[in-house]
CSV table of C-alpha atoms in Angstrom, one decimal:
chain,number,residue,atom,x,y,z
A,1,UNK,CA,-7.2,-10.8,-8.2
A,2,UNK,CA,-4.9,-10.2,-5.0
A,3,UNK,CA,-7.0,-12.8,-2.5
A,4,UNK,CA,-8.5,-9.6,-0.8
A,5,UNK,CA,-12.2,-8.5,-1.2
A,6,UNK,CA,-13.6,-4.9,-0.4
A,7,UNK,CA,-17.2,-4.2,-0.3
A,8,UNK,CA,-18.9,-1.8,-1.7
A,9,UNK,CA,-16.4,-0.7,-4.2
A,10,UNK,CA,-18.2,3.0,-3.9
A,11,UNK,CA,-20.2,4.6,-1.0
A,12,UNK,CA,-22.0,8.2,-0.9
A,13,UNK,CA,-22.6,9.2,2.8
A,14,UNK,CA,-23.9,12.1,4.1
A,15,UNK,CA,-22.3,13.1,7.1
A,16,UNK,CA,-25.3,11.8,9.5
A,17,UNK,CA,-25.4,8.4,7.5
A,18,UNK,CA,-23.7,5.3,9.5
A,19,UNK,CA,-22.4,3.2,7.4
A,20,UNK,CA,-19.4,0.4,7.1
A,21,UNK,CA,-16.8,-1.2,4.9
A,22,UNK,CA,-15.9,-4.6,4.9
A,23,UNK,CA,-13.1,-6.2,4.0
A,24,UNK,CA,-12.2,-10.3,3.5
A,25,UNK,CA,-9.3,-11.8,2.5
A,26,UNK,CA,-9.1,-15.3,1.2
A,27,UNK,CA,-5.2,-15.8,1.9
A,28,UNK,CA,-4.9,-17.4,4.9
A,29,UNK,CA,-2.9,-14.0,6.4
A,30,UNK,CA,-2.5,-13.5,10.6
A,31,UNK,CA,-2.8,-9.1,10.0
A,32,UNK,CA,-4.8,-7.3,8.2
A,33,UNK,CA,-4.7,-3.3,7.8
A,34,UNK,CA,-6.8,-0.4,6.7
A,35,UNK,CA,-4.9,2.7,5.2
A,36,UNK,CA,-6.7,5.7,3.9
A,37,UNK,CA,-5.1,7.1,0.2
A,38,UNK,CA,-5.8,10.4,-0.9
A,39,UNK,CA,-4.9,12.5,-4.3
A,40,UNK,CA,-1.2,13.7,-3.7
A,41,UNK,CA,-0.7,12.7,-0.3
A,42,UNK,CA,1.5,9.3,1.1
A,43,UNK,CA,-0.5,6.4,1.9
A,44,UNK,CA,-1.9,6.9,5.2
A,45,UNK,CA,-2.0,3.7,7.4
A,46,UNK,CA,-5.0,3.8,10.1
A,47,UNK,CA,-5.2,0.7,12.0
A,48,UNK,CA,-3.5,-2.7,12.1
A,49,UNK,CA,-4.8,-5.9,13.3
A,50,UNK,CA,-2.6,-9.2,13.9
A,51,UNK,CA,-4.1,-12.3,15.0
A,52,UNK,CA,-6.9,-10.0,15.6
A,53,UNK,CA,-6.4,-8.0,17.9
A,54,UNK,CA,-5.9,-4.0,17.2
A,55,UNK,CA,-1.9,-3.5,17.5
A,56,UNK,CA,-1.8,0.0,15.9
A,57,UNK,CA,-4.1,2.9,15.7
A,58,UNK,CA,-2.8,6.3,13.7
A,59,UNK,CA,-4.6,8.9,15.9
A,60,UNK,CA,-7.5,7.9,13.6
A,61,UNK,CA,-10.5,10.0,14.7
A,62,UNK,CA,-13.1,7.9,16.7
A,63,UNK,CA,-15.6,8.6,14.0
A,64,UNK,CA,-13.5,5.3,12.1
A,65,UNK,CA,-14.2,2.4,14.4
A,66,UNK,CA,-12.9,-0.4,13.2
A,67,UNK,CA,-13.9,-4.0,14.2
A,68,UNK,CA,-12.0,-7.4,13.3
A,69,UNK,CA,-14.2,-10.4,14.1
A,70,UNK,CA,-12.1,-13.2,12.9
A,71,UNK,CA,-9.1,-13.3,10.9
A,72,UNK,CA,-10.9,-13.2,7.5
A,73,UNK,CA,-12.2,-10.4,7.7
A,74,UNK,CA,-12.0,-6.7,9.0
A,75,UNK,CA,-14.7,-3.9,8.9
A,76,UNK,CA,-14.6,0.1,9.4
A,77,UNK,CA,-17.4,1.2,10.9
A,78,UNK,CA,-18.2,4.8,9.7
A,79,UNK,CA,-20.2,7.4,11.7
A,80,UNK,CA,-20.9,11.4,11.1
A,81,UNK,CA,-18.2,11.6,8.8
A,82,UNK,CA,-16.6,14.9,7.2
A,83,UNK,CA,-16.2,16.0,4.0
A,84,UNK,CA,-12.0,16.1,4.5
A,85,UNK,CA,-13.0,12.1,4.8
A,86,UNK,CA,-13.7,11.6,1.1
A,87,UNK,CA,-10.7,9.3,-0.2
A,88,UNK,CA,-10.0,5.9,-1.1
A,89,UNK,CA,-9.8,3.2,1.6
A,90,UNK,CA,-8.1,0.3,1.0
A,91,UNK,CA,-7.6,-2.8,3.5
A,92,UNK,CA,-4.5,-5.2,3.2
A,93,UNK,CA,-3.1,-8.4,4.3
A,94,UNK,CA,-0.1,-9.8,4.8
A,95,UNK,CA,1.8,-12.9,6.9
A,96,UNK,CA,3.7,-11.9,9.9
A,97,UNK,CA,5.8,-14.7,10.7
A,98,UNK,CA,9.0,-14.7,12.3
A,99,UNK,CA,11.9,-12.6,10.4
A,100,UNK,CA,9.5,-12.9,7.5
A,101,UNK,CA,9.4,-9.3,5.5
A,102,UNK,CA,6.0,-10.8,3.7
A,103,UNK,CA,4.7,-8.6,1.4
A,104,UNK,CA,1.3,-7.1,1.7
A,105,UNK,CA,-1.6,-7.6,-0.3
A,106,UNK,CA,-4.4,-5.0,-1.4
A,107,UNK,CA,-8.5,-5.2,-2.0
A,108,UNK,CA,-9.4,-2.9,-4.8
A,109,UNK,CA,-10.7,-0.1,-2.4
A,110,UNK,CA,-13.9,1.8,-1.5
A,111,UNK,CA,-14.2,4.9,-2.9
A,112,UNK,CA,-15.6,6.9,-0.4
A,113,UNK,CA,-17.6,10.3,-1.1
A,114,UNK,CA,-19.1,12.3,2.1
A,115,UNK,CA,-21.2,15.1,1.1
B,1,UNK,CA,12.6,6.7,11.4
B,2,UNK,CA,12.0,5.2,8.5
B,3,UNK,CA,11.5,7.2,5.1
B,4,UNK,CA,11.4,7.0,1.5
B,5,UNK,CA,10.8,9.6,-1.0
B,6,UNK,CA,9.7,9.6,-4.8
B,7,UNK,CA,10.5,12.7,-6.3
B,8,UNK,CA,8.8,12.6,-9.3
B,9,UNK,CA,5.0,13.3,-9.4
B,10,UNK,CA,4.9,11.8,-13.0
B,11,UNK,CA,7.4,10.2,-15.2
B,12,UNK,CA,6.5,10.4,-19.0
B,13,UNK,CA,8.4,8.0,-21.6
B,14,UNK,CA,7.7,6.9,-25.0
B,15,UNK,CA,6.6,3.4,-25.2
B,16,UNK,CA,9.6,1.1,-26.5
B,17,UNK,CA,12.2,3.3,-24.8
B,18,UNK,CA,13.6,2.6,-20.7
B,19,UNK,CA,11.6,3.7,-18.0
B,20,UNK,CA,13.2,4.6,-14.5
B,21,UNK,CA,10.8,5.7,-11.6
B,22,UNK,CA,13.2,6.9,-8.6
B,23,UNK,CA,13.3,6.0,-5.0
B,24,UNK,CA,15.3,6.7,-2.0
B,25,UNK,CA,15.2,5.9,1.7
B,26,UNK,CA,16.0,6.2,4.6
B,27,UNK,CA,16.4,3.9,7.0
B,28,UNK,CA,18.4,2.3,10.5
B,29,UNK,CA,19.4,-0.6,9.8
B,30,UNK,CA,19.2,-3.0,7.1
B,31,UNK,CA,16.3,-1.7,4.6
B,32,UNK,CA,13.5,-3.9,3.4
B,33,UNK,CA,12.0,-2.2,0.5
B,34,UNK,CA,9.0,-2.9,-2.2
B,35,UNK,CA,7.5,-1.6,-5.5
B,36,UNK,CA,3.8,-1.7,-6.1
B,37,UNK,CA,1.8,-0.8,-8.9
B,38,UNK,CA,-2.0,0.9,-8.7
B,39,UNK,CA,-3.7,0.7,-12.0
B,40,UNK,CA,-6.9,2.9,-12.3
B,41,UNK,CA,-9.8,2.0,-9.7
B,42,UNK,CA,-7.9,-1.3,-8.4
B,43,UNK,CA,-5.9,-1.3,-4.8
B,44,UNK,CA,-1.9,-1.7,-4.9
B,45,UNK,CA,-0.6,-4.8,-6.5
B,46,UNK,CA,3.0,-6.5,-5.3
B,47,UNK,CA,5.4,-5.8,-8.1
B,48,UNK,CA,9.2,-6.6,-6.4
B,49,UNK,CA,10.9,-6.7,-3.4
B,50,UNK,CA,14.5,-6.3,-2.1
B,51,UNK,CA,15.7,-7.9,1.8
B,52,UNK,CA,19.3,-9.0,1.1
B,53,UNK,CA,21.4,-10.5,-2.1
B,54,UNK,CA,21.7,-9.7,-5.3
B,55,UNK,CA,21.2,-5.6,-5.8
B,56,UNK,CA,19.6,-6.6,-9.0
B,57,UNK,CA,16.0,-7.7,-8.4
B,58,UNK,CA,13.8,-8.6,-11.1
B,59,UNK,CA,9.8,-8.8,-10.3
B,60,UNK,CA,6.6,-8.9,-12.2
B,61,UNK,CA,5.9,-7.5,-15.7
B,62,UNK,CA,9.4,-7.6,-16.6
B,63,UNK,CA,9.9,-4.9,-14.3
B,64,UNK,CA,13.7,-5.2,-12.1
B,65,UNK,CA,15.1,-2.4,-9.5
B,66,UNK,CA,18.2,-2.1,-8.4
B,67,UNK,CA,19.5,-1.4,-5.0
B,68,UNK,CA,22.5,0.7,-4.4
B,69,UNK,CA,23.4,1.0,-1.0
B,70,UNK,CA,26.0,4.2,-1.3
B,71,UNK,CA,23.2,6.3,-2.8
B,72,UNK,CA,20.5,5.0,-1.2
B,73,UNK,CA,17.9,4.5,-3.7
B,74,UNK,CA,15.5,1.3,-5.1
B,75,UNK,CA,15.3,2.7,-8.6
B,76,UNK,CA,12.6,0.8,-10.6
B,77,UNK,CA,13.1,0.1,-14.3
B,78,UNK,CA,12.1,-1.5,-17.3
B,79,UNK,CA,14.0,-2.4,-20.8
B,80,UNK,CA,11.1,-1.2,-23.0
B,81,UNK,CA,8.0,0.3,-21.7
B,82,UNK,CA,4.7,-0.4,-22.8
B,83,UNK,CA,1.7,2.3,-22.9
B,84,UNK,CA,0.0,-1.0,-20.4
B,85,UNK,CA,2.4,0.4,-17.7
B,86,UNK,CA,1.2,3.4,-17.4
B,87,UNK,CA,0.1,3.5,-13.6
B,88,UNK,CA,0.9,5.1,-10.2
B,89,UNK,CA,4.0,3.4,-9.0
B,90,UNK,CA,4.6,3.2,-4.9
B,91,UNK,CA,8.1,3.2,-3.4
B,92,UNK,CA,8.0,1.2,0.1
B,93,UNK,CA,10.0,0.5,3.1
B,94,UNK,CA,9.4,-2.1,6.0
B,95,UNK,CA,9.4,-0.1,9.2
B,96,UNK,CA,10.8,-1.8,12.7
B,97,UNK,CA,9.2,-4.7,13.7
B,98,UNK,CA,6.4,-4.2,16.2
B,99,UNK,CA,6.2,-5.8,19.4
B,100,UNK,CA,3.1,-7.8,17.9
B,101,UNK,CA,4.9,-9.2,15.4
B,102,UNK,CA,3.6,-7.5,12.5
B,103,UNK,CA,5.6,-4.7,10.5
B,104,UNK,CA,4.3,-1.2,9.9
B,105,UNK,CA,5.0,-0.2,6.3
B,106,UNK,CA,6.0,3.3,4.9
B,107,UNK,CA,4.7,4.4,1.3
B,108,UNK,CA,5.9,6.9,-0.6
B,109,UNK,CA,3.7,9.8,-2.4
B,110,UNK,CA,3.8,7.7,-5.5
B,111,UNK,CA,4.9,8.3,-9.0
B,112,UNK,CA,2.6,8.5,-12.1
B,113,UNK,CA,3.8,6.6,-15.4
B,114,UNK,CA,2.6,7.7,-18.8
B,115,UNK,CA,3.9,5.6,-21.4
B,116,UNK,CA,3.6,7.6,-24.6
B,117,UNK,CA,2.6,5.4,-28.0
């Protein structure tokens, strides 16, 4: 176990359905990501939070919303999705502090299928 | 801006025998660079990291890399595989710090392991 939760670990949408994934991490980490990994293709970083607030977003479509209440936890909200959006989404933490080069730290994923 | 690049897709070896999974990069400035491991259905999992010292760096597993700065590459490697390491194995690099404080981190395609028995 890395410290870092996602739930559900699998979700079938159709591409009305609004759903979300949540993500918690138990690590005591200041940023918190969401990256979107799919077969043959580099890991595709979507949004960053630090100290909760949104630092970087990819030119992620706005049907991904994402939402960080606290610094536990971090959610994508998911809304008329496509099929193209089928992958694995996986949410990270890490420590950003100082000259630090912390390493980051992954939940097992949500295996996402839009039909 | 930063890069790194796996070019292997898959990397097959015989268990017992040394595996090597390639990396190189690219980057300005001094290069922070990582190895994770994704087993089947689970997220990435830390394996080693290299900032600055010894070129050598051993990590988790009983898996080392070694940094050569004239080639530019953060080979991975292991004495004697096992068919347990078989995996998707992630090359990364620690892009410029942000203005927020947190780092922004490039991943390579990935390189899948088969460890033969």
């Amino acid at each position: 176990e890395t410290g870092v939760t996602q739930t559900p670990r699998h979700l079938v949408m159709g591409m009305t359905n609004k759903k979300s994934l949540k993500c918690e991490q138990h690590l005591g980490h200041n940023a918190m990501y969401w990256y979107k990994q799919s077969a043959k293709k580099p890991l595709e970083l979507m949004f960053v939070y630090s100290l909760e607030e949104r630092v970087e977003n990819n030119s992620v479509p706005s049907r991904f919303s994402p939402e960080c209440p606290n610094s536990s936890h971090l959610f994508l909200h998911l809304h008329t999705l496509q099929p193209e959006d089928s992958a694995l989404y996986l949410c990270a933490s890490s420590q950003t502090s100082g000259r630090l080069n912390n390493e980051q730290f992954f939940g097992p994923g949500t295996r996402l299928t839009v039909l | 801006a930063q890069s790194v690049a796996q070019p292997e897709d898959q990397v097959n070896v015989a268990e017992g025998n040394p595996l090597t999974v390639k990396c190189t990069y690219s980057v300005s400035g001094n290069p922070y660079l990582f190895w994770y491991v994704q087993y089947p259905n689970r997220g990435l999992q830390f394996l080693l990291k290299y900032i600055t010292g010894d070129n050598l760096v051993k990590g988790s597993y009983g898996f080392e890399a070694e940094f050569n700065k004239s080639q530019t590459s953060f080979h991975l490697k292991k004495p004697s595989a096992l068919v347990s390491d078989s995996a998707l194995y992630f090359c990364a690099v620690r892009d410029i710090r942000k203005a927020s404080g947190t780092y922004k981190y490039i991943f390579g395609t990935g390189t899948r392991l088969k460890v033969l028995a």
